[in-house]
Amino acid sequence: MSAAGPTPLPQDDEASAYDRRFWLAYVANLLLVAGNALTFRFAEFVHFLGGTEAATGGIVRAGVIGSILIRFTLARDLDRLGVRRMWLGSSLLFVVGSGLLLTAREIGWQLYLARAAFAIGLAAMFTCANVHIQNRVPPHRRTEMLASLGSSGFLGMILGAQLGDVLFQWFPRERLLFLILFGLTGLFGLIYLGIVATITRGDGHVHRPDTPPPWTLLGRYWPGPVVLVAFVMGVGFVVTTVFLTRHATSLGLVGIRTYFSGYALSAFCFRLLTRTWSRTLGRHRMICCGLVGHIVGYLLLLNVSGEWDFVLPALCGGFAHALLFPCVVSLGAERFPEEYRGTGTTLILGFIDLGTAIGAQPLGWVIDHYGFGPMYIGSAAFCLAVLLVYGVQMLHAPDADRDHARRSTPASATATETASVSAAATPVPPVPETTVVDGGTPTAALPR
């Protein structure tokens, strides 16, 4: 993107990426995900107001559709206005959405508006955080830094899931419970806003009035089959973050903290263990492994009858998330030149939202008419189809992260292998030679 925001770190400095600003962003992301995890009980709130599973899916879909539509302006505004302004604005919108949820008393326009504001703010906040962290490091370290920052989200998921279940144990399912639930979400959003204002203070921006429309850039720098993986990730988020709580309730279980705590611990550990796999195993193979994890996790949910039965599917889901998210974002965004990195990141995350929007109501309908089992089977089958399509097309495709690591090793060990990879590489669309991006680095000098 074109913002002259955070100055890129030296390409040979392996430690400087983990500075004070990174750790503040780490804490902020932890709080954001914790606040979002509290809203995993949103289906319970809709049920409290007298709604059905299909109604829950419809409200969630409306919110996600809003976030998808806003991405077309968000993508362009990120490249034109810069990360700081958009990040602060989206954080405020998140807080407003939490406030509207706090005061909603019936299934009506306010609830739809609240969910839309919440979803739009959340999507933009994650996008801005991802763009910010990618702009601070050289290209070959972007997947690693996305993985490192994202590990805070798993700690936040543990915090939010545990806190949500504690509240549901302590308080009867009356209005006070949901006031506390959404009040805490808004409080976390306010703290997040303060941290963002701190870490982006002093960031500059180069205004670009000639930024092309997002759909033009999407056609010009189409990310490829990775968009299918992003879509299936969105469907997966519906399964776990929207309807899993209703499944637990239907079984008479206390809550979902066992699942999300196991999920988050698994994802956190695997994220740390695999954060450099993009340079060894390669991102395409990581994606295939992640999709297998999702398939196994969905099928294991069929056998849940007690709280501890959530452990194995949670471990599989956490493994899948740890591998998929950084690979999908970095592969999708790298197709876009640096001055349009905001647009690229926004659009690839938009395909995740699209999966959530399209999947929410049909999955709710399946649950209403056939139960949770067929919903899990259908989700696993769809994931398997995407795995087959992606694996056939991309399993042996060139990978810039892995290729960079191979070029960095001693020539005597890898000369033949590097030559064969370079010969097979697919060229990336050319980058304008005259544009200057963050820190004054000419985009022509950047490989992505």
GROMACS .gro file of C-alpha atoms in nm:
model
  448
    1MET     CA    1   0.000   0.000   0.000
    2SER     CA    2   0.104   0.359  -0.030
    3ALA     CA    3   0.104   0.469   0.330
    4ALA     CA    4   0.437   0.595   0.450
    5GLY     CA    5   0.350   0.436   0.780
    6PRO     CA    6   0.579   0.212   0.986
    7THR     CA    7   0.935   0.219   0.858
    8PRO     CA    8   1.038  -0.122   0.720
    9LEU     CA    9   1.297  -0.299   0.930
   10PRO     CA   10   1.640  -0.388   0.793
   11GLN     CA   11   1.622  -0.698   0.575
   12ASP     CA   12   1.903  -0.871   0.765
   13ASP     CA   13   1.780  -0.790   1.118
   14GLU     CA   14   1.614  -1.106   1.250
   15ALA     CA   15   1.544  -0.966   1.599
   16SER     CA   16   1.432  -0.607   1.545
   17ALA     CA   17   1.083  -0.710   1.430
   18TYR     CA   18   0.996  -0.808   1.788
   19ASP     CA   19   1.015  -0.458   1.934
   20ARG     CA   20   0.791  -0.258   2.170
   21ARG     CA   21   0.542  -0.177   1.895
   22PHE     CA   22   0.507  -0.542   1.806
   23TRP     CA   23   0.434  -0.643   2.165
   24LEU     CA   24   0.180  -0.364   2.208
   25ALA     CA   25   0.010  -0.487   1.890
   26TYR     CA   26   0.029  -0.837   2.037
   27VAL     CA   27  -0.160  -0.729   2.351
   28ALA     CA   28  -0.414  -0.537   2.144
   29ASN     CA   29  -0.484  -0.839   1.925
   30LEU     CA   30  -0.522  -1.057   2.234
   31LEU     CA   31  -0.788  -0.820   2.373
   32LEU     CA   32  -0.968  -0.797   2.041
   33VAL     CA   33  -0.997  -1.172   2.001
   34ALA     CA   34  -1.102  -1.210   2.366
   35GLY     CA   35  -1.382  -0.959   2.307
   36ASN     CA   36  -1.486  -1.137   1.990
   37ALA     CA   37  -1.480  -1.475   2.169
   38LEU     CA   38  -1.730  -1.341   2.420
   39THR     CA   39  -1.971  -1.293   2.128
   40PHE     CA   40  -1.946  -1.663   2.040
   41ARG     CA   41  -2.251  -1.670   2.268
   42PHE     CA   42  -2.442  -1.454   2.021
   43ALA     CA   43  -2.664  -1.749   1.924
   44GLU     CA   44  -2.763  -1.780   2.291
   45PHE     CA   45  -2.855  -1.412   2.291
   46VAL     CA   46  -3.075  -1.453   1.984
   47HIS     CA   47  -3.239  -1.756   2.147
   48PHE     CA   48  -3.295  -1.550   2.464
   49LEU     CA   49  -3.476  -1.291   2.250
   50GLY     CA   50  -3.696  -1.565   2.097
   51GLY     CA   51  -3.511  -1.638   1.771
   52THR     CA   52  -3.427  -1.968   1.597
   53GLU     CA   53  -3.101  -2.107   1.458
   54ALA     CA   54  -3.202  -1.989   1.110
   55ALA     CA   55  -3.268  -1.640   1.253
   56THR     CA   56  -2.921  -1.643   1.408
   57GLY     CA   57  -2.772  -1.740   1.072
   58GLY     CA   58  -2.966  -1.462   0.900
   59ILE     CA   59  -2.844  -1.195   1.142
   60VAL     CA   60  -2.485  -1.318   1.120
   61ARG     CA   61  -2.509  -1.326   0.741
   62ALA     CA   62  -2.642  -0.969   0.732
   63GLY     CA   63  -2.349  -0.852   0.941
   64VAL     CA   64  -2.092  -1.032   0.730
   65ILE     CA   65  -2.249  -0.910   0.404
   66GLY     CA   66  -2.210  -0.559   0.541
   67SER     CA   67  -1.844  -0.624   0.616
   68ILE     CA   68  -1.791  -0.765   0.266
   69LEU     CA   69  -1.951  -0.464   0.098
   70ILE     CA   70  -1.752  -0.221   0.309
   71ARG     CA   71  -1.432  -0.397   0.209
   72PHE     CA   72  -1.458  -0.247  -0.138
   73THR     CA   73  -1.426   0.100   0.012
   74LEU     CA   74  -1.199  -0.018   0.294
   75ALA     CA   75  -0.948  -0.157   0.046
   76ARG     CA   76  -0.932   0.170  -0.145
   77ASP     CA   77  -0.936   0.387   0.166
   78LEU     CA   78  -0.646   0.193   0.319
   79ASP     CA   79  -0.435   0.272   0.016
   80ARG     CA   80  -0.556   0.634  -0.001
   81LEU     CA   81  -0.594   0.735   0.365
   82GLY     CA   82  -0.344   0.508   0.537
   83VAL     CA   83  -0.355   0.248   0.811
   84ARG     CA   84  -0.371   0.480   1.113
   85ARG     CA   85  -0.694   0.660   1.022
   86MET     CA   86  -0.872   0.344   0.912
   87TRP     CA   87  -0.754   0.150   1.215
   88LEU     CA   88  -0.878   0.411   1.461
   89GLY     CA   89  -1.208   0.454   1.277
   90SER     CA   90  -1.279   0.080   1.263
   91SER     CA   91  -1.197   0.045   1.634
   92LEU     CA   92  -1.456   0.312   1.713
   93LEU     CA   93  -1.711   0.131   1.498
   94PHE     CA   94  -1.643  -0.192   1.688
   95VAL     CA   95  -1.714  -0.014   2.016
   96VAL     CA   96  -2.035   0.134   1.874
   97GLY     CA   97  -2.150  -0.210   1.757
   98SER     CA   98  -2.084  -0.353   2.104
   99GLY     CA   99  -2.290  -0.071   2.254
  100LEU     CA  100  -2.581  -0.143   2.021
  101LEU     CA  101  -2.570  -0.512   2.116
  102LEU     CA  102  -2.568  -0.404   2.478
  103THR     CA  103  -2.895  -0.213   2.441
  104ALA     CA  104  -3.082  -0.443   2.197
  105ARG     CA  105  -3.406  -0.580   2.346
  106GLU     CA  106  -3.569  -0.758   2.053
  107ILE     CA  107  -3.494  -0.914   1.716
  108GLY     CA  108  -3.529  -0.606   1.501
  109TRP     CA  109  -3.338  -0.347   1.305
  110GLN     CA  110  -3.112  -0.255   1.597
  111LEU     CA  111  -2.985  -0.610   1.633
  112TYR     CA  112  -2.909  -0.631   1.261
  113LEU     CA  113  -2.739  -0.290   1.270
  114ALA     CA  114  -2.542  -0.386   1.581
  115ARG     CA  115  -2.415  -0.706   1.425
  116ALA     CA  116  -2.326  -0.524   1.104
  117ALA     CA  117  -2.132  -0.248   1.286
  118PHE     CA  118  -1.957  -0.508   1.501
  119ALA     CA  119  -1.865  -0.727   1.202
  120ILE     CA  120  -1.749  -0.436   0.987
  121GLY     CA  121  -1.537  -0.291   1.266
  122LEU     CA  122  -1.387  -0.629   1.352
  123ALA     CA  123  -1.301  -0.710   0.990
  124ALA     CA  124  -1.137  -0.373   0.937
  125MET     CA  125  -0.940  -0.397   1.261
  126PHE     CA  126  -0.795  -0.734   1.167
  127THR     CA  127  -0.716  -0.606   0.818
  128CYS     CA  128  -0.537  -0.297   0.947
  129ALA     CA  129  -0.336  -0.503   1.195
  130ASN     CA  130  -0.227  -0.743   0.921
  131VAL     CA  131  -0.132  -0.462   0.683
  132HIS     CA  132   0.058  -0.283   0.962
  133ILE     CA  133   0.265  -0.590   1.051
  134GLN     CA  134   0.339  -0.676   0.686
  135ASN     CA  135   0.461  -0.323   0.617
  136ARG     CA  136   0.716  -0.345   0.898
  137VAL     CA  137   0.915  -0.645   0.774
  138PRO     CA  138   1.085  -0.761   0.452
  139PRO     CA  139   0.874  -0.980   0.221
  140HIS     CA  140   1.029  -1.315   0.317
  141ARG     CA  141   0.936  -1.261   0.685
  142ARG     CA  142   0.572  -1.160   0.639
  143THR     CA  143   0.428  -1.509   0.689
  144GLU     CA  144   0.639  -1.553   1.003
  145MET     CA  145   0.527  -1.219   1.152
  146LEU     CA  146   0.161  -1.281   1.069
  147ALA     CA  147   0.195  -1.614   1.250
  148SER     CA  148   0.367  -1.456   1.550
  149LEU     CA  149   0.113  -1.177   1.587
  150GLY     CA  150  -0.172  -1.421   1.534
  151SER     CA  151  -0.055  -1.639   1.824
  152SER     CA  152  -0.185  -1.369   2.059
  153GLY     CA  153  -0.532  -1.431   1.919
  154PHE     CA  154  -0.526  -1.787   2.050
  155LEU     CA  155  -0.448  -1.663   2.400
  156GLY     CA  156  -0.734  -1.417   2.358
  157MET     CA  157  -0.963  -1.699   2.250
  158ILE     CA  158  -0.882  -1.889   2.569
  159LEU     CA  159  -0.948  -1.579   2.779
  160GLY     CA  160  -1.275  -1.496   2.606
  161ALA     CA  161  -1.411  -1.852   2.601
  162GLN     CA  162  -1.326  -1.912   2.966
  163LEU     CA  163  -1.469  -1.577   3.073
  164GLY     CA  164  -1.787  -1.634   2.874
  165ASP     CA  165  -1.849  -1.975   3.031
  166VAL     CA  166  -1.779  -1.839   3.381
  167LEU     CA  167  -2.039  -1.566   3.326
  168PHE     CA  168  -2.293  -1.823   3.205
  169GLN     CA  169  -2.226  -2.030   3.518
  170TRP     CA  170  -2.251  -1.739   3.760
  171PHE     CA  171  -2.553  -1.560   3.618
  172PRO     CA  172  -2.898  -1.685   3.514
  173ARG     CA  173  -2.982  -1.644   3.145
  174GLU     CA  174  -3.144  -1.309   3.191
  175ARG     CA  175  -3.070  -0.963   3.061
  176LEU     CA  176  -2.798  -0.887   3.318
  177LEU     CA  177  -2.586  -1.171   3.180
  178PHE     CA  178  -2.583  -1.028   2.829
  179LEU     CA  179  -2.526  -0.675   2.957
  180ILE     CA  180  -2.206  -0.793   3.124
  181LEU     CA  181  -2.107  -1.002   2.821
  182PHE     CA  182  -2.134  -0.724   2.564
  183GLY     CA  183  -2.015  -0.461   2.812
  184LEU     CA  184  -1.685  -0.645   2.849
  185THR     CA  185  -1.660  -0.671   2.471
  186GLY     CA  186  -1.695  -0.294   2.439
  187LEU     CA  187  -1.442  -0.236   2.720
  188PHE     CA  188  -1.182  -0.450   2.546
  189GLY     CA  189  -1.252  -0.250   2.230
  190LEU     CA  190  -1.183   0.079   2.409
  191ILE     CA  191  -0.850  -0.048   2.544
  192TYR     CA  192  -0.763  -0.172   2.194
  193LEU     CA  193  -0.839   0.174   2.055
  194GLY     CA  194  -0.596   0.332   2.300
  195ILE     CA  195  -0.317   0.090   2.207
  196VAL     CA  196  -0.369   0.150   1.834
  197ALA     CA  197  -0.349   0.526   1.888
  198THR     CA  198  -0.017   0.472   2.069
  199ILE     CA  199   0.159   0.239   1.823
  200THR     CA  200   0.057   0.440   1.515
  201ARG     CA  201   0.142   0.782   1.656
  202GLY     CA  202   0.380   0.952   1.417
  203ASP     CA  203   0.300   0.729   1.121
  204GLY     CA  204   0.287   0.931   0.802
  205HIS     CA  205   0.096   0.872   0.483
  206VAL     CA  206   0.142   0.948   0.114
  207HIS     CA  207  -0.198   1.030  -0.036
  208ARG     CA  208  -0.278   0.841  -0.359
  209PRO     CA  209  -0.586   0.986  -0.526
  210ASP     CA  210  -0.540   0.760  -0.830
  211THR     CA  211  -0.584   0.425  -0.651
  212PRO     CA  212  -0.776   0.197  -0.892
  213PRO     CA  213  -1.106   0.041  -0.779
  214PRO     CA  214  -1.062  -0.283  -0.580
  215TRP     CA  215  -1.239  -0.495  -0.841
  216THR     CA  216  -0.992  -0.369  -1.102
  217LEU     CA  217  -0.697  -0.464  -0.884
  218LEU     CA  218  -0.856  -0.800  -0.801
  219GLY     CA  219  -0.885  -0.882  -1.170
  220ARG     CA  220  -0.533  -0.761  -1.243
  221TYR     CA  221  -0.365  -0.942  -0.951
  222TRP     CA  222  -0.603  -1.239  -0.902
  223PRO     CA  223  -0.465  -1.445  -0.607
  224GLY     CA  224  -0.564  -1.782  -0.756
  225PRO     CA  225  -0.699  -2.097  -0.584
  226VAL     CA  226  -0.607  -1.963  -0.239
  227VAL     CA  227  -0.939  -1.774  -0.246
  228LEU     CA  228  -1.119  -2.110  -0.224
  229VAL     CA  229  -0.927  -2.190   0.091
  230ALA     CA  230  -1.020  -1.849   0.235
  231PHE     CA  231  -1.385  -1.920   0.154
  232VAL     CA  232  -1.384  -2.260   0.328
  233MET     CA  233  -1.218  -2.100   0.631
  234GLY     CA  234  -1.513  -1.861   0.652
  235VAL     CA  235  -1.758  -2.152   0.645
  236GLY     CA  236  -1.555  -2.315   0.922
  237PHE     CA  237  -1.585  -2.007   1.141
  238VAL     CA  238  -1.964  -2.035   1.117
  239VAL     CA  239  -1.949  -2.396   1.235
  240THR     CA  240  -1.734  -2.325   1.541
  241THR     CA  241  -1.806  -1.967   1.646
  242VAL     CA  242  -2.181  -1.951   1.574
  243PHE     CA  243  -2.345  -2.292   1.607
  244LEU     CA  244  -2.113  -2.493   1.831
  245THR     CA  245  -2.251  -2.323   2.141
  246ARG     CA  246  -2.604  -2.431   2.043
  247HIS     CA  247  -2.483  -2.788   1.996
  248ALA     CA  248  -2.330  -2.785   2.344
  249THR     CA  249  -2.653  -2.646   2.489
  250SER     CA  250  -2.862  -2.911   2.312
  251LEU     CA  251  -2.644  -3.179   2.476
  252GLY     CA  252  -2.695  -3.024   2.819
  253LEU     CA  253  -2.327  -2.929   2.851
  254VAL     CA  254  -2.199  -2.639   3.058
  255GLY     CA  255  -2.046  -2.450   2.770
  256ILE     CA  256  -1.781  -2.435   2.500
  257ARG     CA  257  -1.473  -2.334   2.694
  258THR     CA  258  -1.326  -2.685   2.672
  259TYR     CA  259  -1.343  -2.672   2.293
  260PHE     CA  260  -1.207  -2.319   2.249
  261SER     CA  261  -0.942  -2.356   2.518
  262GLY     CA  262  -0.815  -2.674   2.352
  263TYR     CA  263  -0.848  -2.512   2.009
  264ALA     CA  264  -0.653  -2.206   2.117
  265LEU     CA  265  -0.380  -2.398   2.303
  266SER     CA  266  -0.336  -2.626   2.005
  267ALA     CA  267  -0.327  -2.335   1.761
  268PHE     CA  268  -0.086  -2.137   1.981
  269CYS     CA  269   0.159  -2.426   2.012
  270PHE     CA  270   0.140  -2.520   1.645
  271ARG     CA  271   0.170  -2.155   1.541
  272LEU     CA  272   0.496  -2.122   1.733
  273LEU     CA  273   0.625  -2.458   1.610
  274THR     CA  274   0.537  -2.392   1.247
  275ARG     CA  275   0.601  -2.019   1.213
  276THR     CA  276   0.905  -2.081   0.989
  277TRP     CA  277   0.757  -2.377   0.798
  278SER     CA  278   0.674  -2.146   0.511
  279ARG     CA  279   1.047  -2.134   0.441
  280THR     CA  280   1.101  -2.510   0.472
  281LEU     CA  281   0.786  -2.709   0.400
  282GLY     CA  282   0.628  -2.433   0.190
  283ARG     CA  283   0.292  -2.259   0.218
  284HIS     CA  284   0.105  -2.473  -0.034
  285ARG     CA  285   0.180  -2.791   0.159
  286MET     CA  286   0.094  -2.616   0.486
  287ILE     CA  287  -0.247  -2.527   0.343
  288CYS     CA  288  -0.313  -2.888   0.241
  289CYS     CA  289  -0.220  -3.007   0.591
  290GLY     CA  290  -0.446  -2.744   0.745
  291LEU     CA  291  -0.745  -2.850   0.535
  292VAL     CA  292  -0.694  -3.212   0.644
  293GLY     CA  293  -0.702  -3.090   1.005
  294HIS     CA  294  -1.038  -2.921   0.946
  295ILE     CA  295  -1.190  -3.231   0.787
  296VAL     CA  296  -1.085  -3.457   1.074
  297GLY     CA  297  -1.201  -3.200   1.330
  298TYR     CA  298  -1.550  -3.171   1.182
  299LEU     CA  299  -1.595  -3.547   1.168
  300LEU     CA  300  -1.481  -3.587   1.528
  301LEU     CA  301  -1.754  -3.343   1.638
  302LEU     CA  302  -2.008  -3.607   1.531
  303ASN     CA  303  -1.915  -3.818   1.834
  304VAL     CA  304  -1.942  -3.547   2.100
  305SER     CA  305  -2.159  -3.649   2.395
  306GLY     CA  306  -1.970  -3.495   2.686
  307GLU     CA  307  -1.756  -3.190   2.751
  308TRP     CA  308  -1.421  -3.371   2.719
  309ASP     CA  309  -1.523  -3.512   2.381
  310PHE     CA  310  -1.450  -3.165   2.245
  311VAL     CA  311  -1.076  -3.205   2.307
  312LEU     CA  312  -0.974  -3.403   1.996
  313PRO     CA  313  -1.177  -3.197   1.746
  314ALA     CA  314  -1.044  -2.883   1.917
  315LEU     CA  315  -0.684  -2.997   1.869
  316CYS     CA  316  -0.750  -3.064   1.500
  317GLY     CA  317  -0.923  -2.731   1.451
  318GLY     CA  318  -0.642  -2.542   1.624
  319PHE     CA  319  -0.382  -2.718   1.409
  320ALA     CA  320  -0.575  -2.621   1.096
  321HIS     CA  321  -0.613  -2.257   1.197
  322ALA     CA  322  -0.246  -2.225   1.293
  323LEU     CA  323  -0.135  -2.333   0.946
  324LEU     CA  324  -0.404  -2.183   0.725
  325PHE     CA  325  -0.443  -1.821   0.828
  326PRO     CA  326  -0.089  -1.682   0.780
  327CYS     CA  327  -0.042  -1.881   0.459
  328VAL     CA  328  -0.371  -1.769   0.306
  329VAL     CA  329  -0.316  -1.402   0.392
  330SER     CA  330   0.046  -1.388   0.277
  331LEU     CA  331  -0.015  -1.586  -0.045
  332GLY     CA  332  -0.318  -1.376  -0.133
  333ALA     CA  333  -0.162  -1.041  -0.050
  334GLU     CA  334   0.175  -1.103  -0.214
  335ARG     CA  335   0.020  -1.102  -0.560
  336PHE     CA  336  -0.047  -0.730  -0.514
  337PRO     CA  337   0.236  -0.475  -0.546
  338GLU     CA  338   0.345  -0.302  -0.227
  339GLU     CA  339   0.149   0.020  -0.285
  340TYR     CA  340  -0.172  -0.187  -0.306
  341ARG     CA  341  -0.090  -0.423  -0.018
  342GLY     CA  342  -0.381  -0.280   0.182
  343THR     CA  343  -0.620  -0.370  -0.097
  344GLY     CA  344  -0.473  -0.717  -0.137
  345THR     CA  345  -0.493  -0.800   0.233
  346THR     CA  346  -0.846  -0.661   0.257
  347LEU     CA  347  -0.972  -0.858  -0.041
  348ILE     CA  348  -0.826  -1.192   0.065
  349LEU     CA  349  -0.981  -1.148   0.410
  350GLY     CA  350  -1.301  -1.057   0.229
  351PHE     CA  351  -1.318  -1.407   0.084
  352ILE     CA  352  -1.314  -1.544   0.440
  353ASP     CA  353  -1.608  -1.315   0.520
  354LEU     CA  354  -1.780  -1.431   0.202
  355GLY     CA  355  -1.762  -1.791   0.322
  356THR     CA  356  -1.915  -1.686   0.653
  357ALA     CA  357  -2.191  -1.487   0.485
  358ILE     CA  358  -2.291  -1.756   0.237
  359GLY     CA  359  -2.253  -2.044   0.482
  360ALA     CA  360  -2.433  -1.905   0.788
  361GLN     CA  361  -2.798  -1.935   0.696
  362PRO     CA  362  -2.778  -2.265   0.500
  363LEU     CA  363  -2.595  -2.429   0.790
  364GLY     CA  364  -2.858  -2.296   1.030
  365TRP     CA  365  -3.132  -2.435   0.803
  366VAL     CA  366  -2.965  -2.778   0.799
  367ILE     CA  367  -2.949  -2.777   1.180
  368ASP     CA  368  -3.316  -2.677   1.212
  369HIS     CA  369  -3.434  -2.953   0.976
  370TYR     CA  370  -3.179  -3.236   1.012
  371GLY     CA  371  -2.964  -3.171   1.318
  372PHE     CA  372  -2.600  -3.098   1.389
  373GLY     CA  373  -2.458  -3.423   1.248
  374PRO     CA  374  -2.547  -3.358   0.883
  375MET     CA  375  -2.416  -3.003   0.921
  376TYR     CA  376  -2.073  -3.135   1.030
  377ILE     CA  377  -2.068  -3.394   0.751
  378GLY     CA  378  -2.157  -3.135   0.488
  379SER     CA  379  -1.886  -2.899   0.615
  380ALA     CA  380  -1.626  -3.177   0.603
  381ALA     CA  381  -1.730  -3.277   0.250
  382PHE     CA  382  -1.699  -2.920   0.126
  383CYS     CA  383  -1.356  -2.887   0.286
  384LEU     CA  384  -1.246  -3.214   0.121
  385ALA     CA  385  -1.356  -3.085  -0.221
  386VAL     CA  386  -1.149  -2.768  -0.176
  387LEU     CA  387  -0.851  -2.975  -0.061
  388LEU     CA  388  -0.863  -3.185  -0.378
  389VAL     CA  389  -0.892  -2.881  -0.604
  390TYR     CA  390  -0.614  -2.690  -0.431
  391GLY     CA  391  -0.385  -2.990  -0.397
  392VAL     CA  392  -0.406  -3.080  -0.765
  393GLN     CA  393  -0.332  -2.723  -0.876
  394MET     CA  394  -0.088  -2.592  -0.617
  395LEU     CA  395   0.085  -2.868  -0.418
  396HIS     CA  396   0.401  -2.854  -0.630
  397ALA     CA  397   0.373  -2.487  -0.734
  398PRO     CA  398   0.661  -2.244  -0.668
  399ASP     CA  399   0.659  -2.066  -0.331
  400ALA     CA  400   0.841  -1.735  -0.282
  401ASP     CA  401   0.901  -1.791   0.091
  402ARG     CA  402   1.056  -2.134   0.044
  403ASP     CA  403   1.251  -2.025  -0.264
  404HIS     CA  404   1.402  -1.731  -0.073
  405ALA     CA  405   1.517  -1.965   0.204
  406ARG     CA  406   1.677  -2.197  -0.050
  407ARG     CA  407   1.861  -1.910  -0.216
  408SER     CA  408   1.992  -1.807   0.127
  409THR     CA  409   2.153  -2.148   0.192
  410PRO     CA  410   2.508  -2.234   0.074
  411ALA     CA  411   2.522  -2.260  -0.303
  412SER     CA  412   2.703  -2.593  -0.294
  413ALA     CA  413   2.407  -2.758  -0.123
  414THR     CA  414   2.122  -2.608  -0.319
  415ALA     CA  415   2.244  -2.479  -0.655
  416THR     CA  416   2.071  -2.747  -0.861
  417GLU     CA  417   1.747  -2.735  -0.663
  418THR     CA  418   1.728  -2.354  -0.672
  419ALA     CA  419   1.785  -2.347  -1.045
  420SER     CA  420   1.498  -2.589  -1.108
  421VAL     CA  421   1.261  -2.390  -0.885
  422SER     CA  422   1.353  -2.059  -1.049
  423ALA     CA  423   1.300  -2.203  -1.395
  424ALA     CA  424   0.948  -2.315  -1.304
  425ALA     CA  425   0.846  -1.997  -1.124
  426THR     CA  426   0.539  -1.811  -1.246
  427PRO     CA  427   0.609  -1.438  -1.297
  428VAL     CA  428   0.414  -1.194  -1.081
  429PRO     CA  429   0.244  -0.900  -1.259
  430PRO     CA  430   0.488  -0.609  -1.295
  431VAL     CA  431   0.506  -0.339  -1.030
  432PRO     CA  432   0.508   0.030  -1.132
  433GLU     CA  433   0.866   0.153  -1.128
  434THR     CA  434   0.807   0.510  -1.014
  435THR     CA  435   0.598   0.456  -0.702
  436VAL     CA  436   0.760   0.504  -0.361
  437VAL     CA  437   0.614   0.314  -0.066
  438ASP     CA  438   0.667   0.296   0.310
  439GLY     CA  439   0.999   0.434   0.420
  440GLY     CA  440   1.084   0.552   0.069
  441THR     CA  441   1.154   0.203  -0.070
  442PRO     CA  442   1.099   0.187  -0.447
  443THR     CA  443   0.841  -0.080  -0.526
  444ALA     CA  444   1.046  -0.201  -0.821
  445ALA     CA  445   1.303  -0.327  -0.573
  446LEU     CA  446   1.046  -0.545  -0.394
  447PRO     CA  447   0.980  -0.901  -0.513
  448ARG     CA  448   0.607  -0.879  -0.430
   0.00000   0.00000   0.00000
